[in-house]
Tab-separated table of C-alpha atoms in Angstrom:
chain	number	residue	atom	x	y	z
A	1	UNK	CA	0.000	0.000	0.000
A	2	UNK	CA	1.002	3.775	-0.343
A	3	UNK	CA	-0.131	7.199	-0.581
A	4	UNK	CA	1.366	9.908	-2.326
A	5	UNK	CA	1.800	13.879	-2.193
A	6	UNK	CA	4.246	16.081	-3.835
A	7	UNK	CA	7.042	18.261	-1.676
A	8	UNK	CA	9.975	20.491	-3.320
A	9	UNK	CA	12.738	19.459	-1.039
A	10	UNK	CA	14.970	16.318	-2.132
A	11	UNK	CA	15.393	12.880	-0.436
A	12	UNK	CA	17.524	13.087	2.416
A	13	UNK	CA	19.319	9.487	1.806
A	14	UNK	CA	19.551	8.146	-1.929
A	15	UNK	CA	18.818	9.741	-5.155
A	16	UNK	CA	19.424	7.819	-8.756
A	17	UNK	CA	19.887	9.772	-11.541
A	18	UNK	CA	19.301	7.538	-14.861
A	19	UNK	CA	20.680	8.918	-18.167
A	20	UNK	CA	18.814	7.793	-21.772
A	21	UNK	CA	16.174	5.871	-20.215
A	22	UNK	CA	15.189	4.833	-23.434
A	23	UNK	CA	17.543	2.832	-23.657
A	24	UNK	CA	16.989	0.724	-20.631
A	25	UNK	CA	12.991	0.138	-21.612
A	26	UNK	CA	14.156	-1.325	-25.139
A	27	UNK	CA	16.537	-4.054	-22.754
A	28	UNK	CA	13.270	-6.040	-21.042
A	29	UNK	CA	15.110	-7.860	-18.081
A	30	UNK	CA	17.127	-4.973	-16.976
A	31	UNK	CA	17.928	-4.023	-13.850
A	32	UNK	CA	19.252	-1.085	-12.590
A	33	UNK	CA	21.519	-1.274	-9.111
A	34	UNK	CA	21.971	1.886	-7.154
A	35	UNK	CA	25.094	2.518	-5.151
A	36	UNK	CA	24.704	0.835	-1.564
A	37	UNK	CA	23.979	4.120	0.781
A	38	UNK	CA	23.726	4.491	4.458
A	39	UNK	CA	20.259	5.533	5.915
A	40	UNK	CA	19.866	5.071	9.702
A	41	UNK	CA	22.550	3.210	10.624
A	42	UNK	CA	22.205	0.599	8.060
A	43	UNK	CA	23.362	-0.214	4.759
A	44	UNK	CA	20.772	0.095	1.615
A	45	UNK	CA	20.904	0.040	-1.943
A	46	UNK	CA	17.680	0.605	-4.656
A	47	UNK	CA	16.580	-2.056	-7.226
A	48	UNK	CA	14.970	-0.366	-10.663
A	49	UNK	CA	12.819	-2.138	-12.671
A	50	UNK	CA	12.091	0.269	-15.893
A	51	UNK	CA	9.892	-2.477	-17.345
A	52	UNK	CA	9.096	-4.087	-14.068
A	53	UNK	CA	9.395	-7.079	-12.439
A	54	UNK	CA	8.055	-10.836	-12.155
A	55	UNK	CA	4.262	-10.346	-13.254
A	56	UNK	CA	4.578	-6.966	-14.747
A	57	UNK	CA	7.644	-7.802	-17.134
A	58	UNK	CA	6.062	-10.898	-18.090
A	59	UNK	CA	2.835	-9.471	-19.085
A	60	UNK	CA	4.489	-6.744	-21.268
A	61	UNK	CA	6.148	-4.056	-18.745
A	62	UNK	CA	3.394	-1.615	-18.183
A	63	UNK	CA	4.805	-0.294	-14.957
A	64	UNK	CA	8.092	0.749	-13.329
A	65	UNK	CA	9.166	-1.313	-10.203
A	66	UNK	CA	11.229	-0.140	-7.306
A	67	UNK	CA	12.929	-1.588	-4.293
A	68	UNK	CA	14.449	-1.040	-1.250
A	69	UNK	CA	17.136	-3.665	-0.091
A	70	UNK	CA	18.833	-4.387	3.055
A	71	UNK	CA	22.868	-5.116	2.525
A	72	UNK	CA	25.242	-6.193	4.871
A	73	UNK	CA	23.411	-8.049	7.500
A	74	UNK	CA	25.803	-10.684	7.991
A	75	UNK	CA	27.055	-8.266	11.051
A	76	UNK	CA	23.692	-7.965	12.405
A	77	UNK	CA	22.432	-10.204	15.366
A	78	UNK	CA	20.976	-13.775	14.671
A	79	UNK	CA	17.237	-13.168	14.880
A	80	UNK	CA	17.263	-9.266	13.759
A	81	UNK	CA	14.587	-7.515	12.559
A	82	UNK	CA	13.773	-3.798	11.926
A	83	UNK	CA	10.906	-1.544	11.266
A	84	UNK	CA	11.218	0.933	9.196
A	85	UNK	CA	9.677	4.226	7.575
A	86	UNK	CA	9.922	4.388	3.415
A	87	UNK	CA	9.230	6.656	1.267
A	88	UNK	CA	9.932	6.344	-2.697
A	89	UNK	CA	10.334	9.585	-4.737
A	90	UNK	CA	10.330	10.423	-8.653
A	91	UNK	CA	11.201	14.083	-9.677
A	92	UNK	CA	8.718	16.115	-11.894
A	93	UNK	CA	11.099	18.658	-14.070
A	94	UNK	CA	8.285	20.519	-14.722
A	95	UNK	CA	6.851	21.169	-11.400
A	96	UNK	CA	10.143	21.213	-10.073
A	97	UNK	CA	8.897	18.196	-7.231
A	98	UNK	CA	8.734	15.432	-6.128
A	99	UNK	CA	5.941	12.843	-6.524
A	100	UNK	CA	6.536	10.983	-2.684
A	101	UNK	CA	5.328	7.699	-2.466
A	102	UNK	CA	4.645	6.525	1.486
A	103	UNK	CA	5.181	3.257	1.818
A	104	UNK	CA	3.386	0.559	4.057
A	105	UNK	CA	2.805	-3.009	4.379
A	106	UNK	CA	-1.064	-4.639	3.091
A	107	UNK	CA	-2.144	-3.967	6.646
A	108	UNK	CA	-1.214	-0.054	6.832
A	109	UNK	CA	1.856	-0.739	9.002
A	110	UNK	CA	5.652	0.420	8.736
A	111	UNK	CA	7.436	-1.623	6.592
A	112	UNK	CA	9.670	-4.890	8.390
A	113	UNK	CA	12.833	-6.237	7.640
A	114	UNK	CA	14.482	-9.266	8.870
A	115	UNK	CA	16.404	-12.366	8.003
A	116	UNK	CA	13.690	-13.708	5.702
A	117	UNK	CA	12.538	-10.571	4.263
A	118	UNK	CA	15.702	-7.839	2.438
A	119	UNK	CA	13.789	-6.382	0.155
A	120	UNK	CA	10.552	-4.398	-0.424
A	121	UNK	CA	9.301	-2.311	-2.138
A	122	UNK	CA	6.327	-1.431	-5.676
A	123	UNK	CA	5.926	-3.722	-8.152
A	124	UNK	CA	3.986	-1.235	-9.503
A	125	UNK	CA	5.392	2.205	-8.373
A	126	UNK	CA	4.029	4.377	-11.639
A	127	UNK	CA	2.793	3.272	-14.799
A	128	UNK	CA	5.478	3.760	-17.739
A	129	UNK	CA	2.358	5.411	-19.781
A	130	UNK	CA	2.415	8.561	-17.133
A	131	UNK	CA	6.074	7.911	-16.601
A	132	UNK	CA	6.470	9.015	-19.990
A	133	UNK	CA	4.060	11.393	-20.660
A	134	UNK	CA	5.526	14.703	-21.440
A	135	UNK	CA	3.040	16.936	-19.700
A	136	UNK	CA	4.166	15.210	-15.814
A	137	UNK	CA	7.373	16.250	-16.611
A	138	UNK	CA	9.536	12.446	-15.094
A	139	UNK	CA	11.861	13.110	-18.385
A	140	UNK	CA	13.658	15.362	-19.296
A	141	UNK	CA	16.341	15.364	-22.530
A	142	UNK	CA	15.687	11.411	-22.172
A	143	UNK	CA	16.780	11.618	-18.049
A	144	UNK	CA	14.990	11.001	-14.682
A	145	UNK	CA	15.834	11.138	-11.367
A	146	UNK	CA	14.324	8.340	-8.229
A	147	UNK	CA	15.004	8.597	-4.510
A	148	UNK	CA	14.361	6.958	-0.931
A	149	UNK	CA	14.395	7.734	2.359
A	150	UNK	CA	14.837	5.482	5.079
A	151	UNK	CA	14.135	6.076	8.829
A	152	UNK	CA	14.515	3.032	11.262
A	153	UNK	CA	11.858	3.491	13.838
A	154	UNK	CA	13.359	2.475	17.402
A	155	UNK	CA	11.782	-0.754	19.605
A	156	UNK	CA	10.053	1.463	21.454
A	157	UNK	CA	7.923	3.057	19.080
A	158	UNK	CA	6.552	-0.457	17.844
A	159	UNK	CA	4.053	-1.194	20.965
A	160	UNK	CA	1.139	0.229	21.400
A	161	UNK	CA	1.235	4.041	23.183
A	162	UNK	CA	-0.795	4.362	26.747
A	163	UNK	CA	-0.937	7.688	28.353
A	164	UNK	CA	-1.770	6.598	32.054
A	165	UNK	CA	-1.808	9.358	35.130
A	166	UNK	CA	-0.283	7.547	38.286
A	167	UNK	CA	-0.140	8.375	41.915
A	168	UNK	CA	2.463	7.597	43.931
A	169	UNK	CA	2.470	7.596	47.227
A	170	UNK	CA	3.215	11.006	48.614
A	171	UNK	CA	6.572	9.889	50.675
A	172	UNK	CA	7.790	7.969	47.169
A	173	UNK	CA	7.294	11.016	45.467
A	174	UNK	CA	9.199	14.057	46.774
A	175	UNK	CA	12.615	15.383	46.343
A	176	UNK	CA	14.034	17.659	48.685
A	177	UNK	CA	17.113	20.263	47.969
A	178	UNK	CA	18.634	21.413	50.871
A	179	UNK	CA	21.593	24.669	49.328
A	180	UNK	CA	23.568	25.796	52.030
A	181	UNK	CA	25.636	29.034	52.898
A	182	UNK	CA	22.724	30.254	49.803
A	183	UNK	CA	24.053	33.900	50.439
A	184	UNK	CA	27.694	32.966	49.136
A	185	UNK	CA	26.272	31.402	46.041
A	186	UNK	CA	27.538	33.504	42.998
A	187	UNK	CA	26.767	31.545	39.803
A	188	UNK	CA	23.780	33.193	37.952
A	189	UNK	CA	21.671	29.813	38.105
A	190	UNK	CA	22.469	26.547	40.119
A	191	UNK	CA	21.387	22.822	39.838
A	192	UNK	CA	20.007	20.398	42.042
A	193	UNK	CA	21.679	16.498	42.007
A	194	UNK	CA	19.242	14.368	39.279
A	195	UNK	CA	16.791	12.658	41.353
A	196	UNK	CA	14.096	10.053	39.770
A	197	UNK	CA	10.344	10.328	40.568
A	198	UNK	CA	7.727	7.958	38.674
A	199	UNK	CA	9.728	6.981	36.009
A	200	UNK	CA	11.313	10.121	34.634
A	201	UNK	CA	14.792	11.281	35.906
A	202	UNK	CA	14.469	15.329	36.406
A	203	UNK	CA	16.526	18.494	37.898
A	204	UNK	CA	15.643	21.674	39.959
A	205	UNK	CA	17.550	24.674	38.966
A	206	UNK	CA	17.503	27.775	40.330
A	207	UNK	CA	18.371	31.827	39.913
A	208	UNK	CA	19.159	33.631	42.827
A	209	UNK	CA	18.549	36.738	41.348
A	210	UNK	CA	15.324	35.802	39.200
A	211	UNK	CA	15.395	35.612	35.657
A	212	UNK	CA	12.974	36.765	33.291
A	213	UNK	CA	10.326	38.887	34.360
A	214	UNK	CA	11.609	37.996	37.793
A	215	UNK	CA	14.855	39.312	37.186
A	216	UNK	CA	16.474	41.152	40.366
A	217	UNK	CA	13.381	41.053	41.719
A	218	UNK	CA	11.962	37.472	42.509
A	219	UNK	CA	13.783	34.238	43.406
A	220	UNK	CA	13.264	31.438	40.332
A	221	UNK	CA	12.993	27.855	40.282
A	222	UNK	CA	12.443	25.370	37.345
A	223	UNK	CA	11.931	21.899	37.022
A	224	UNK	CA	13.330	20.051	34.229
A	225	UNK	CA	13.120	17.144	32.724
A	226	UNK	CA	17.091	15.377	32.463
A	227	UNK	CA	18.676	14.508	29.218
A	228	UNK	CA	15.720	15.495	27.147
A	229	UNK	CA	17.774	15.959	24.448
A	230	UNK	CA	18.330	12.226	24.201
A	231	UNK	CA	14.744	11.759	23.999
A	232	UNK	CA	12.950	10.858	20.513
A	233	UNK	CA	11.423	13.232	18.514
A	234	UNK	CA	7.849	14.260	19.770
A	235	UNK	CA	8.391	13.392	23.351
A	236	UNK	CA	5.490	14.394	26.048
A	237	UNK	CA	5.884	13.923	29.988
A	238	UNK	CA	2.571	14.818	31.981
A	239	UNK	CA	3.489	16.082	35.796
A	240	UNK	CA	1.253	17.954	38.367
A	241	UNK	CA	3.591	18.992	40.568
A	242	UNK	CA	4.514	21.094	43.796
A	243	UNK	CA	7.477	23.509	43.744
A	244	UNK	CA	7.723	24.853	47.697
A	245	UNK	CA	10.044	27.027	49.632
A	246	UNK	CA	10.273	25.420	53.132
A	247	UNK	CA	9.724	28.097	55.794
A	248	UNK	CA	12.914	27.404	58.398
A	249	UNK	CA	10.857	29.490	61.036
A	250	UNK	CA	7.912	27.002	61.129
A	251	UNK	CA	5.587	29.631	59.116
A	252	UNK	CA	3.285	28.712	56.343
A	253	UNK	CA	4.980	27.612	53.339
A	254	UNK	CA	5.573	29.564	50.309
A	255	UNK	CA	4.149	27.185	47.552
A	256	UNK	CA	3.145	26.716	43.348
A	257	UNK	CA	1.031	23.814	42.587
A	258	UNK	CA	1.375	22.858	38.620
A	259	UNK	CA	-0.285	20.813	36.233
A	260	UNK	CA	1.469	20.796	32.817
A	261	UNK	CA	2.949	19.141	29.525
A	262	UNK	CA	6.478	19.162	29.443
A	263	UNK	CA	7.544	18.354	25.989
A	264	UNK	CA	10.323	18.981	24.050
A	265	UNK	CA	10.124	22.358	21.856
């Protein structure tokens, strides 16, 4: 299955540029071998079909074929496999795009690689009538250009996503930062140790002399989440929180109850 869409910026892994196509259609078992590219951490190369393959270049060649193909595998664990996101392109000279073909499995999911499956891809990507109609622009002075892009999709990402609030006890979920001799602290912001709660690791950090709005005017404290930046793409952590100022002199507390998103940018 696939769906299409046209975008003006070029594949970001692979692009095959085939001189006098012509040429190739007249040969009817030819196929065309890209370079082997690396997408992802892995190792790739395209399979082109100009009068396609198996059915379709037995029954006359009415379509192009395409293909994706895992190479060098022999280094990967016995038992591997790997999901991955596909997408097939073919450049329009005339519209100056690209025609982007999505790529998924029969079912509608991401496509799957392993030790009994290398290779994937359209038997029928485009039809070599369109292909070479003049008006869509796919040749130009008897040239074309295909491309790929290929982006593994971690373990993770494979199960099903749950968004669950919990509630932890209240003495398994506090942290406490003690900062003493705070009047000789001269760095513009400090950090609190990492500490875990629930099952995200976070950080207080704080700016003696406010910053932002509060700036030489207010004391500030953040939380933050810890090595977000190692976090995938699209990341979301839930928290209602407490941030309080503990009152040495046995007064009331000075406190900010918060319920927000904290996601990356």
């Amino acid at each position: 299955m696939s769906s299409s869409s046209k975008r003006k910026t070029e594949p970001a892994h692979y692009m095959l540029k085939i001189e006098n196509f012509s040429i190739l259609t007249e040969a009817k078992s030819m196929k065309i071998e890209s370079d082997v590219f690396e997408a992802s951490g892995y190792k790739w190369r395209l399979e082109l079909y100009p009068n396609g393959y198996g059915i379709e270049e037995k029954s006359g060649g009415k379509n192009i074929s395409l293909y994706l193909v895992i190479c060098g595998t022999e280094s990967l664990s016995k038992g591997w496999e790997l999901f991955v996101d596909v997408s097939f392109f073919v450049y329009s000279h005339k519209g100056h795009n690209y025609v982007t073909f999505q790529a998924t499995d029969a079912y509608g999911n991401r496509i799957r690689f392993n030790e009994s499956k290398k290779i994937w891809g359209f038997d029928k990507l485009i039809s070599l009538e369109s292909f070479k109609e003049s008006t869509n622009g796919y040749l130009l002075n008897d040239a074309c250009v295909f491309g790929v892009e290929v982006f593994a999709v971690p373990g993770f990402a494979q199960k099903d996503r749950c968004l669950s609030f919990i509630k932890p006890p209240t003495s398994m979920n506090t942290y406490t930062w003690r900062i003493d001799n705070f009047s000789d602290v001269k760095e513009v912001t400090i950090d609190s140790d990492v500490f875990k709660l629930g099952n995200v690791k976070w950080k207080l950090w704080l700016s003696p002399k406010g910053n932002g709005e509060g700036k030489d005017t207010h004391l500030s404290l953040y939380l933050e989440v810890f090595d977000h930046a190692l976090f995938p793409d699209d990341w979301r952590v839930y928290a209602n929180f407490k941030i309080r100022v503990m009152n040495q002199s046995c007064k009331e507390n000075i406190e900010h109850v918060v319920l927000v998103l904290v996601a990356v940018a």
